[in-house]
Amino acid sequence: AGHIDVIYYLGLSYNAQGNFDEAARYLREGLAREPENSVLRYELGIALYGQNKFDEALKEFLPIFEAEPRMDNLGYYIGLCYSQKKDYETAVGYFRKNVSTDAKTRQLNQKSLGLALQALGREAEARQELDEAIKIAPAGPIVGSTQQLLTAVREQTGGKRLRIEVTFNAQFDSNPEAQHRERKSYGNLLNVKADYTVFKSGPWESTATYSLLQTLNYENHRGDLNDNFIGANLYYKTIIAGMPSIAGLQLNNDILFLDKELYLQRPTGTLTLTVQENLSNTTTALFRPQYKDFLQGTTTHDEHRNAMNEMVGFIHYIRFADGKYQINFGYNWDHEDARGHNWRYNGHKAIAGLQVGLPWQIQWTTNFEFHARFYPGQNSNPVFLQHQHRKDQEATVLTTLTKDLAQNLTLTLQGLRDRNYSTIPDFNYSRYVTALGLTWRY
C-alpha cells in the first residue's frame, strides 16, 4: 500500500507540473498492481487529457463516473474531453453534473459550460452560466476573460438588435499627415459605431453597420480626418470536418475627408472563413477586393492613384491559460493595380499580436504589422528620383492597455508607432501617437 501511495503522489506531482508523460508512466505502473484503484485511474485520465488523448482519457474517466458520480472534479474533466471532441451536447451534461469542493475549479467548470452552450448556439443559457461563473469568485484570476466573453455573448445575442459604441480620446500625434516633414499636434478623436441585427435565424445572421470617425488636430488641421463607413454583413455558422466554423460576407463603402475636403472613397467586399480547430486555436482566412477612388484630381497620367486592390491572407489565434494569454500571427498578400504606374505595387504584410491579462483585470494588447511594398515601374515623376524603383517598408506597432470601469464603460491607454522607410525620400516618415480615452457601449 505504501508503494502505491508513492506512485500516486508521483503521478499527482507530475500532473501538477504539466509533465504528463512521466505522470502516465508511473500511474500505469500503479494500475498494473491495483487495477481497481479509482484514484490512480482518475489521475491517469488527467495525464491522458494533458497529452490530448481525449478518447483514452474518457476510457479512464467514464467507468469511475458510473461508480462514483460525485467524485471531485470528475464531471469537469469528462466535459472538457467531450468539448475537445466537439461533442458539446454531451459535454454540457457532464459539466452540469460536476461536483467540485474547490471554488476555482467550480468557476472553471461554469465557464467551460458557458463556452459549450455558446458553441451550441444556446446563448441565453450561456449568458446565465457565465454570470454564475463570475459570482462564484469575483476576484478570481479568470474573471477578466470570463467578463469579456460574457460581454461578447451579450452583444451578439442579448436581445438587443441595436448595439452602439462611442469612443472619445485625448491624444498627441507627432505627424497627423504622415508626411516626410512632421507637424505635431495635440487633439481629439471621436468614433461612433452602430450595429443593427437585421435578422437572425438558425445558422444565419445578417447585420448592418455604420461608423463615424473624426479626428481634430489643434495645431495641424491638414491632418484632420473624417471617415464615414457603412456596411452590410452576412454570416453562416456551420461545422467543417467536425470544427465549428463561420463563413462571412461583408460589403461596405467608406468616404474619407481630409481637412474637410473629399479625398477617398473605398467600396470593399470581404469573404472570410473562421474555423475553431479546438478551444485554444482559431484561424481566419480572408479575400478582400477593394476599389480606391481618389477624389482629388492629378495633373499627370503617371500620378493617377485610382486603383483596384486585391488582398488574400490568414490570421491564426492561440489562447493559453483559459484565455488569459493570447497570441496571433498571420500573413497578407496584396496587389495595388493603380492607373498611374507610380502607384502600382505588390505587397507582403506580416502580422503578429500578443494579449495578456494583467492584475486588477487590466488587459494588455500589442499588435505588430510589417508591410513591404514593391513598385515595379520606374518612377518618372521629376519630384522623385529620376527612374528610381520605389520600395517601401512600413512597420507599425500598436500597444493598448484597457480596464473596464463598469459593464459598459472602458478606459483605454494607447500608443502607436508607425515608421515607413522608402527608396523615395519624400515617402520616408515617422509617426507616433499616444491617446487616453473612454469607450461607452450600449
Short mmCIF file of C-alpha atoms in Angstrom, two decimals:
data_model
loop_
_atom_site.label_atom_id
_atom_site.label_comp_id
_atom_site.label_asym_id
_atom_site.label_seq_id
_atom_site.Cartn_x
_atom_site.Cartn_y
_atom_site.Cartn_z
CA ALA A 1 0.00 0.00 0.00
CA GLY A 2 2.85 2.33 0.81
CA HIS A 3 4.38 1.74 -2.61
CA ILE A 4 1.06 2.60 -4.28
CA ASP A 5 0.87 5.82 -2.27
CA VAL A 6 4.31 6.80 -3.56
CA ILE A 7 3.24 6.11 -7.14
CA TYR A 8 0.05 8.13 -6.64
CA TYR A 9 1.89 11.18 -5.30
CA LEU A 10 4.47 10.95 -8.07
CA GLY A 11 1.70 10.91 -10.65
CA LEU A 12 -0.09 13.78 -8.87
CA SER A 13 3.11 15.86 -8.76
CA TYR A 14 3.99 15.28 -12.40
CA ASN A 15 0.45 16.19 -13.44
CA ALA A 16 0.67 19.41 -11.45
CA GLN A 17 3.98 20.23 -13.18
CA GLY A 18 2.49 19.52 -16.62
CA ASN A 19 4.84 16.57 -17.18
CA PHE A 20 2.02 14.29 -18.32
CA ASP A 21 4.25 11.68 -19.96
CA GLU A 22 6.02 10.89 -16.69
CA ALA A 23 2.75 11.01 -14.75
CA ALA A 24 1.15 8.50 -17.11
CA ARG A 25 4.15 6.16 -16.87
CA TYR A 26 4.02 5.98 -13.07
CA LEU A 27 0.24 5.78 -12.88
CA ARG A 28 0.09 2.88 -15.37
CA GLU A 29 2.63 1.09 -13.21
CA GLY A 30 0.39 1.59 -10.19
CA LEU A 31 -2.73 0.39 -12.03
CA ALA A 32 -0.86 -2.75 -13.11
CA ARG A 33 -0.62 -3.54 -9.40
CA GLU A 34 -4.09 -2.31 -8.38
CA PRO A 35 -6.39 -2.24 -11.45
CA GLU A 36 -9.44 -1.20 -9.39
CA ASN A 37 -7.79 1.83 -7.78
CA SER A 38 -10.10 4.67 -8.92
CA VAL A 39 -7.83 7.44 -7.61
CA LEU A 40 -4.92 6.22 -9.76
CA ARG A 41 -7.28 5.83 -12.73
CA TYR A 42 -8.57 9.39 -12.23
CA GLU A 43 -5.05 10.86 -12.22
CA LEU A 44 -4.17 8.78 -15.29
CA GLY A 45 -7.21 10.27 -17.03
CA ILE A 46 -5.90 13.77 -16.23
CA ALA A 47 -2.47 12.84 -17.61
CA LEU A 48 -4.03 11.48 -20.82
CA TYR A 49 -6.12 14.63 -21.18
CA GLY A 50 -2.93 16.66 -20.82
CA GLN A 51 -1.45 14.60 -23.68
CA ASN A 52 -4.51 15.44 -25.84
CA LYS A 53 -5.52 11.76 -25.83
CA PHE A 54 -9.17 12.53 -25.17
CA ASP A 55 -10.66 9.14 -26.11
CA GLU A 56 -8.16 7.31 -23.89
CA ALA A 57 -8.86 9.74 -21.05
CA LEU A 58 -12.59 9.05 -21.34
CA LYS A 59 -11.94 5.31 -21.07
CA GLU A 60 -10.44 6.04 -17.65
CA PHE A 61 -12.97 8.65 -16.51
CA LEU A 62 -16.30 7.14 -17.56
CA PRO A 63 -16.11 3.88 -15.53
CA ILE A 64 -15.23 5.94 -12.45
CA PHE A 65 -18.21 8.22 -13.09
CA GLU A 66 -20.56 5.23 -13.21
CA ALA A 67 -19.28 4.06 -9.83
CA GLU A 68 -18.58 7.43 -8.17
CA PRO A 69 -20.50 10.20 -9.99
CA ARG A 70 -19.79 12.71 -7.20
CA MET A 71 -16.02 12.36 -7.26
CA ASP A 72 -14.47 15.82 -7.05
CA ASN A 73 -13.96 17.50 -10.47
CA LEU A 74 -14.70 14.31 -12.44
CA GLY A 75 -17.62 15.76 -14.42
CA TYR A 76 -15.46 18.77 -15.29
CA TYR A 77 -12.71 16.69 -16.88
CA ILE A 78 -15.18 14.49 -18.75
CA GLY A 79 -16.88 17.62 -20.07
CA LEU A 80 -13.52 19.01 -21.21
CA CYS A 81 -12.79 15.80 -23.12
CA TYR A 82 -16.11 15.92 -24.96
CA SER A 83 -15.64 19.64 -25.66
CA GLN A 84 -12.31 18.92 -27.30
CA LYS A 85 -14.05 16.26 -29.41
CA LYS A 86 -16.64 18.93 -30.45
CA ASP A 87 -19.42 16.89 -28.78
CA TYR A 88 -20.74 19.93 -26.92
CA GLU A 89 -24.15 18.46 -26.12
CA THR A 90 -22.59 15.61 -24.12
CA ALA A 91 -20.07 18.00 -22.58
CA VAL A 92 -22.88 20.21 -21.26
CA GLY A 93 -24.45 17.21 -19.50
CA TYR A 94 -21.26 16.36 -17.64
CA PHE A 95 -20.42 19.97 -16.78
CA ARG A 96 -23.87 20.26 -15.20
CA LYS A 97 -23.27 17.08 -13.16
CA ASN A 98 -19.84 18.12 -11.92
CA VAL A 99 -19.12 18.36 -8.20
CA SER A 100 -16.19 20.50 -7.02
CA THR A 101 -15.34 21.47 -3.47
CA ASP A 102 -12.71 23.92 -4.79
CA ALA A 103 -14.11 27.34 -5.81
CA LYS A 104 -11.52 27.83 -8.56
CA THR A 105 -12.47 24.56 -10.26
CA ARG A 106 -16.18 25.31 -9.87
CA GLN A 107 -15.57 28.60 -11.64
CA LEU A 108 -13.61 26.92 -14.44
CA ASN A 109 -16.35 24.33 -14.83
CA GLN A 110 -19.01 27.04 -15.02
CA LYS A 111 -17.08 28.96 -17.66
CA SER A 112 -16.49 25.80 -19.70
CA LEU A 113 -20.23 25.11 -19.50
CA GLY A 114 -20.91 28.61 -20.86
CA LEU A 115 -18.46 28.05 -23.73
CA ALA A 116 -20.07 24.73 -24.67
CA LEU A 117 -23.55 26.29 -24.61
CA GLN A 118 -22.32 29.14 -26.79
CA ALA A 119 -20.89 26.63 -29.30
CA LEU A 120 -24.36 25.02 -29.43
CA GLY A 121 -25.97 28.38 -30.17
CA ARG A 122 -27.78 28.43 -26.80
CA GLU A 123 -26.67 31.96 -25.97
CA ALA A 124 -29.28 32.76 -23.34
CA GLU A 125 -28.18 29.76 -21.25
CA ALA A 126 -24.53 30.62 -21.92
CA ARG A 127 -25.03 34.13 -20.50
CA GLN A 128 -26.67 32.70 -17.39
CA GLU A 129 -23.84 30.23 -16.74
CA LEU A 130 -21.11 32.81 -17.35
CA ASP A 131 -22.86 35.17 -14.93
CA GLU A 132 -22.80 32.39 -12.34
CA ALA A 133 -19.11 31.76 -13.01
CA ILE A 134 -18.25 35.35 -12.12
CA LYS A 135 -20.34 35.21 -8.92
CA ILE A 136 -18.50 32.11 -7.62
CA ALA A 137 -15.23 34.03 -7.12
CA PRO A 138 -15.48 37.70 -8.18
CA ALA A 139 -11.76 38.24 -7.59
CA GLY A 140 -10.69 35.02 -9.32
CA PRO A 141 -7.95 35.05 -11.99
CA ILE A 142 -10.31 34.07 -14.82
CA VAL A 143 -12.94 36.71 -14.09
CA GLY A 144 -11.45 39.18 -16.59
CA SER A 145 -11.55 36.78 -19.53
CA THR A 146 -14.97 35.48 -18.44
CA GLN A 147 -16.33 39.02 -18.29
CA GLN A 148 -15.00 39.70 -21.79
CA LEU A 149 -16.65 36.53 -23.09
CA LEU A 150 -19.90 37.41 -21.35
CA THR A 151 -19.83 40.91 -22.84
CA ALA A 152 -19.27 39.44 -26.31
CA VAL A 153 -22.16 37.00 -25.91
CA ARG A 154 -24.43 39.77 -24.62
CA GLU A 155 -23.51 42.00 -27.54
CA GLN A 156 -24.22 39.20 -30.02
CA THR A 157 -27.42 37.83 -28.56
CA GLY A 158 -28.55 39.95 -25.64
CA GLY A 159 -31.92 40.53 -27.21
CA LYS A 160 -30.79 43.94 -28.48
CA ARG A 161 -30.92 44.40 -32.21
CA LEU A 162 -29.12 47.73 -31.92
CA ARG A 163 -25.65 47.99 -30.42
CA ILE A 164 -23.81 51.30 -30.10
CA GLU A 165 -20.19 52.02 -29.17
CA VAL A 166 -18.78 55.52 -28.62
CA THR A 167 -15.07 56.24 -28.09
CA PHE A 168 -13.60 59.64 -27.20
CA ASN A 169 -9.82 60.15 -26.96
CA ALA A 170 -7.49 62.94 -25.97
CA GLN A 171 -4.27 62.41 -27.89
CA PHE A 172 -0.92 63.67 -29.10
CA ASP A 173 0.11 62.98 -32.71
CA SER A 174 3.66 63.68 -33.83
CA ASN A 175 2.73 63.61 -37.53
CA PRO A 176 -1.04 63.67 -38.26
CA GLU A 177 -0.48 63.94 -42.03
CA ALA A 178 2.02 61.03 -42.13
CA GLN A 179 4.40 63.23 -44.16
CA HIS A 180 8.18 63.41 -44.53
CA ARG A 181 8.13 66.81 -42.79
CA GLU A 182 6.47 66.40 -39.41
CA ARG A 183 3.99 68.86 -37.91
CA LYS A 184 2.94 67.63 -34.47
CA SER A 185 -0.34 68.42 -32.73
CA TYR A 186 -2.48 67.71 -29.71
CA GLY A 187 -6.05 66.77 -30.49
CA ASN A 188 -9.08 64.56 -30.04
CA LEU A 189 -10.61 61.51 -31.67
CA LEU A 190 -14.29 60.59 -31.78
CA ASN A 191 -15.51 57.23 -33.07
CA VAL A 192 -19.20 56.30 -33.09
CA LYS A 193 -20.18 52.83 -34.28
CA ALA A 194 -23.68 51.34 -34.56
CA ASP A 195 -24.54 47.72 -35.43
CA TYR A 196 -28.07 46.53 -36.14
CA THR A 197 -29.08 42.88 -36.42
CA VAL A 198 -31.34 42.71 -39.47
CA PHE A 199 -32.24 39.08 -38.96
CA LYS A 200 -31.01 36.01 -37.10
CA SER A 201 -32.41 32.56 -37.79
CA GLY A 202 -30.68 29.25 -37.13
CA PRO A 203 -27.14 29.37 -38.57
CA TRP A 204 -27.81 32.63 -40.46
CA GLU A 205 -27.25 36.15 -39.20
CA SER A 206 -27.21 39.49 -41.00
CA THR A 207 -26.17 42.87 -39.62
CA ALA A 208 -25.85 46.45 -40.85
CA THR A 209 -23.06 48.74 -39.64
CA TYR A 210 -22.41 52.47 -39.63
CA SER A 211 -19.31 54.15 -38.25
CA LEU A 212 -18.16 57.76 -37.97
CA LEU A 213 -14.52 58.56 -37.23
CA GLN A 214 -13.45 62.17 -36.67
CA THR A 215 -10.05 63.48 -35.59
CA LEU A 216 -9.29 67.09 -34.67
CA ASN A 217 -5.69 68.32 -34.54
CA TYR A 218 -5.44 71.71 -32.85
CA GLU A 219 -2.13 72.76 -34.44
CA ASN A 220 -2.36 70.98 -37.80
CA HIS A 221 -5.82 70.88 -39.36
CA ARG A 222 -4.40 69.46 -42.58
CA GLY A 223 -4.28 66.17 -40.68
CA ASP A 224 -7.96 66.31 -39.62
CA LEU A 225 -9.69 63.16 -40.81
CA ASN A 226 -13.38 62.38 -41.22
CA ASP A 227 -14.41 58.88 -42.29
CA ASN A 228 -17.99 57.69 -42.84
CA PHE A 229 -18.35 53.91 -43.12
CA ILE A 230 -21.48 51.92 -43.97
CA GLY A 231 -21.64 48.16 -44.40
CA ALA A 232 -23.80 45.04 -44.61
CA ASN A 233 -22.67 41.68 -43.19
CA LEU A 234 -23.94 38.13 -43.67
CA TYR A 235 -22.72 35.18 -41.57
CA TYR A 236 -23.37 31.44 -41.70
CA LYS A 237 -22.43 29.09 -38.86
CA THR A 238 -21.60 25.52 -39.80
CA ILE A 239 -19.35 22.54 -38.98
CA ILE A 240 -16.36 21.72 -41.21
CA ALA A 241 -14.54 18.44 -40.54
CA GLY A 242 -16.00 18.46 -37.03
CA MET A 243 -14.85 22.03 -36.32
CA PRO A 244 -17.22 24.95 -35.60
CA SER A 245 -16.90 27.43 -38.47
CA ILE A 246 -18.33 30.76 -39.59
CA ALA A 247 -18.41 31.91 -43.22
CA GLY A 248 -18.88 35.62 -43.73
CA LEU A 249 -19.53 38.13 -46.50
CA GLN A 250 -19.07 41.84 -45.83
CA LEU A 251 -19.95 44.59 -48.31
CA ASN A 252 -19.10 48.15 -47.33
CA ASN A 253 -18.17 51.60 -48.55
CA ASP A 254 -16.40 54.43 -46.79
CA ILE A 255 -15.83 58.04 -47.77
CA LEU A 256 -12.82 59.84 -46.36
CA PHE A 257 -12.38 63.61 -45.95
CA LEU A 258 -9.03 65.26 -45.17
CA ASP A 259 -9.23 68.78 -43.77
CA LYS A 260 -12.92 68.91 -44.82
CA GLU A 261 -12.07 68.08 -48.46
CA LEU A 262 -13.17 64.90 -50.25
CA TYR A 263 -10.16 62.62 -50.50
CA LEU A 264 -11.01 58.93 -50.99
CA GLN A 265 -13.91 56.53 -51.49
CA ARG A 266 -13.41 52.77 -50.96
CA PRO A 267 -16.14 50.26 -51.89
CA THR A 268 -15.00 46.91 -50.47
CA GLY A 269 -16.08 43.28 -50.43
CA THR A 270 -14.64 40.77 -47.96
CA LEU A 271 -15.05 36.99 -47.83
CA THR A 272 -13.98 35.33 -44.57
CA LEU A 273 -13.91 31.81 -43.20
CA THR A 274 -13.20 31.31 -39.49
CA VAL A 275 -12.53 27.79 -38.19
CA GLN A 276 -12.16 26.88 -34.50
CA GLU A 277 -9.82 23.89 -34.52
CA ASN A 278 -10.20 23.44 -30.74
CA LEU A 279 -10.81 25.57 -27.66
CA SER A 280 -7.34 27.10 -27.99
CA ASN A 281 -6.86 27.56 -31.75
CA THR A 282 -8.83 29.62 -34.27
CA THR A 283 -7.93 30.51 -37.86
CA THR A 284 -9.48 33.08 -40.19
CA ALA A 285 -8.82 33.14 -43.94
CA LEU A 286 -9.91 36.14 -45.99
CA PHE A 287 -10.12 37.54 -49.51
CA ARG A 288 -10.77 41.26 -49.96
CA PRO A 289 -11.19 43.08 -53.28
CA GLN A 290 -11.34 46.87 -52.86
CA TYR A 291 -11.63 49.78 -55.27
CA LYS A 292 -9.88 53.02 -54.30
CA ASP A 293 -11.39 56.14 -55.88
CA PHE A 294 -9.21 59.16 -55.10
CA LEU A 295 -11.47 62.18 -55.42
CA GLN A 296 -8.77 64.80 -55.91
CA GLY A 297 -7.57 65.30 -59.49
CA THR A 298 -3.98 64.81 -60.68
CA THR A 299 -2.04 66.55 -63.45
CA THR A 300 -0.18 63.61 -64.99
CA HIS A 301 -1.25 60.13 -66.05
CA ASP A 302 1.57 58.51 -64.04
CA GLU A 303 0.14 60.02 -60.87
CA HIS A 304 -3.41 58.65 -61.15
CA ARG A 305 -3.93 56.79 -57.87
CA ASN A 306 -7.36 55.24 -58.59
CA ALA A 307 -6.77 51.54 -58.15
CA MET A 308 -8.15 48.06 -57.67
CA ASN A 309 -6.58 46.41 -54.63
CA GLU A 310 -6.87 42.69 -54.02
CA MET A 311 -5.76 41.11 -50.76
CA VAL A 312 -5.67 37.48 -49.62
CA GLY A 313 -4.36 36.17 -46.31
CA PHE A 314 -4.92 34.48 -42.97
CA ILE A 315 -4.55 35.06 -39.24
CA HIS A 316 -4.27 32.39 -36.54
CA TYR A 317 -5.10 32.86 -32.84
CA ILE A 318 -3.82 30.72 -29.96
CA ARG A 319 -5.29 31.04 -26.45
CA PHE A 320 -3.47 29.96 -23.29
CA ALA A 321 -4.36 29.67 -19.61
CA ASP A 322 -8.11 29.78 -20.15
CA GLY A 323 -7.89 32.86 -22.32
CA LYS A 324 -5.64 34.89 -20.02
CA TYR A 325 -2.98 34.92 -22.74
CA GLN A 326 -3.40 35.01 -26.50
CA ILE A 327 -1.03 35.26 -29.43
CA ASN A 328 -1.81 35.70 -33.09
CA PHE A 329 0.16 35.67 -36.31
CA GLY A 330 -0.70 35.94 -39.97
CA TYR A 331 0.23 36.95 -43.48
CA ASN A 332 -1.44 39.04 -46.21
CA TRP A 333 -0.53 39.48 -49.87
CA ASP A 334 -1.97 42.44 -51.71
CA HIS A 335 -1.73 43.89 -55.21
CA GLU A 336 -2.49 47.54 -55.98
CA ASP A 337 -3.35 47.89 -59.68
CA ALA A 338 -3.33 51.69 -59.97
CA ARG A 339 -3.93 53.58 -63.20
CA GLY A 340 -0.70 55.51 -62.78
CA HIS A 341 2.37 53.28 -62.77
CA ASN A 342 3.98 55.34 -59.98
CA TRP A 343 1.42 53.85 -57.54
CA ARG A 344 1.22 50.21 -58.62
CA TYR A 345 2.71 47.73 -56.18
CA ASN A 346 2.84 44.17 -54.86
CA GLY A 347 2.76 43.97 -51.07
CA HIS A 348 3.56 41.42 -48.36
CA LYS A 349 2.35 42.00 -44.82
CA ALA A 350 3.39 40.04 -41.72
CA ILE A 351 1.08 40.27 -38.69
CA ALA A 352 1.70 39.32 -35.05
CA GLY A 353 -0.02 40.08 -31.76
CA LEU A 354 0.04 39.37 -28.05
CA GLN A 355 -2.70 39.72 -25.42
CA VAL A 356 -2.03 39.33 -21.70
CA GLY A 357 -4.33 39.55 -18.71
CA LEU A 358 -2.64 41.67 -16.02
CA PRO A 359 -3.54 42.16 -12.33
CA TRP A 360 -6.58 44.29 -11.47
CA GLN A 361 -8.32 42.94 -14.58
CA ILE A 362 -6.21 45.10 -16.92
CA GLN A 363 -5.81 43.81 -20.47
CA TRP A 364 -2.57 44.44 -22.35
CA THR A 365 -2.56 44.03 -26.13
CA THR A 366 0.24 44.63 -28.62
CA ASN A 367 -0.17 44.24 -32.38
CA PHE A 368 2.66 44.45 -34.91
CA GLU A 369 2.49 44.74 -38.71
CA PHE A 370 5.28 44.87 -41.27
CA HIS A 371 4.18 45.80 -44.81
CA ALA A 372 6.74 45.58 -47.63
CA ARG A 373 5.57 47.16 -50.91
CA PHE A 374 7.40 46.79 -54.20
CA TYR A 375 6.63 49.19 -57.08
CA PRO A 376 7.74 47.51 -60.34
CA GLY A 377 7.54 50.59 -62.60
CA GLN A 378 10.37 53.08 -62.90
CA ASN A 379 9.30 56.34 -61.31
CA SER A 380 9.49 59.12 -63.86
CA ASN A 381 7.96 61.95 -61.80
CA PRO A 382 10.59 64.72 -61.51
CA VAL A 383 9.52 65.28 -57.90
CA PHE A 384 11.01 61.84 -57.18
CA LEU A 385 14.41 60.48 -58.06
CA GLN A 386 14.59 60.07 -61.80
CA HIS A 387 13.90 56.50 -62.98
CA GLN A 388 14.02 55.17 -59.43
CA HIS A 389 12.24 51.97 -58.45
CA ARG A 390 10.25 52.64 -55.32
CA LYS A 391 10.28 50.19 -52.38
CA ASP A 392 8.59 50.87 -49.04
CA GLN A 393 8.96 49.00 -45.76
CA GLU A 394 6.41 50.09 -43.15
CA ALA A 395 6.47 48.86 -39.54
CA THR A 396 3.52 49.61 -37.26
CA VAL A 397 3.19 48.79 -33.55
CA LEU A 398 0.03 49.47 -31.54
CA THR A 399 0.06 48.85 -27.78
CA THR A 400 -3.12 49.12 -25.70
CA LEU A 401 -3.98 48.88 -22.00
CA THR A 402 -7.68 48.54 -21.18
CA LYS A 403 -9.56 48.48 -17.91
CA ASP A 404 -13.32 48.00 -17.54
CA LEU A 405 -14.64 50.66 -15.17
CA ALA A 406 -18.18 49.31 -15.45
CA GLN A 407 -20.01 46.73 -17.54
CA ASN A 408 -20.41 49.20 -20.42
CA LEU A 409 -17.52 51.62 -19.80
CA THR A 410 -13.85 51.00 -20.61
CA LEU A 411 -10.75 53.15 -20.00
CA THR A 412 -8.04 52.82 -22.68
CA LEU A 413 -4.41 53.95 -22.93
CA GLN A 414 -2.85 53.54 -26.38
CA GLY A 415 0.49 54.06 -28.05
CA LEU A 416 1.01 53.85 -31.83
CA ARG A 417 4.35 53.85 -33.63
CA ASP A 418 4.38 53.98 -37.45
CA ARG A 419 7.66 54.12 -39.39
CA ASN A 420 7.88 53.99 -43.17
CA TYR A 421 11.22 53.54 -44.95
CA SER A 422 11.19 54.27 -48.69
CA THR A 423 13.71 54.48 -51.52
CA ILE A 424 11.86 57.72 -52.46
CA PRO A 425 12.86 60.27 -49.78
CA ASP A 426 9.51 62.08 -49.79
CA PHE A 427 7.83 58.90 -48.52
CA ASN A 428 10.13 58.42 -45.55
CA TYR A 429 8.19 59.35 -42.45
CA SER A 430 7.88 58.61 -38.76
CA ARG A 431 4.80 58.95 -36.59
CA TYR A 432 3.84 58.19 -33.01
CA VAL A 433 0.52 58.73 -31.27
CA THR A 434 -0.38 58.48 -27.59
CA ALA A 435 -4.04 58.53 -26.57
CA LEU A 436 -6.13 58.26 -23.43
CA GLY A 437 -9.83 57.62 -23.87
CA LEU A 438 -13.14 56.20 -22.76
CA THR A 439 -15.41 53.78 -24.62
CA TRP A 440 -19.11 53.53 -23.78
CA ARG A 441 -21.22 50.66 -25.07
CA TYR A 442 -24.96 50.17 -25.33
#
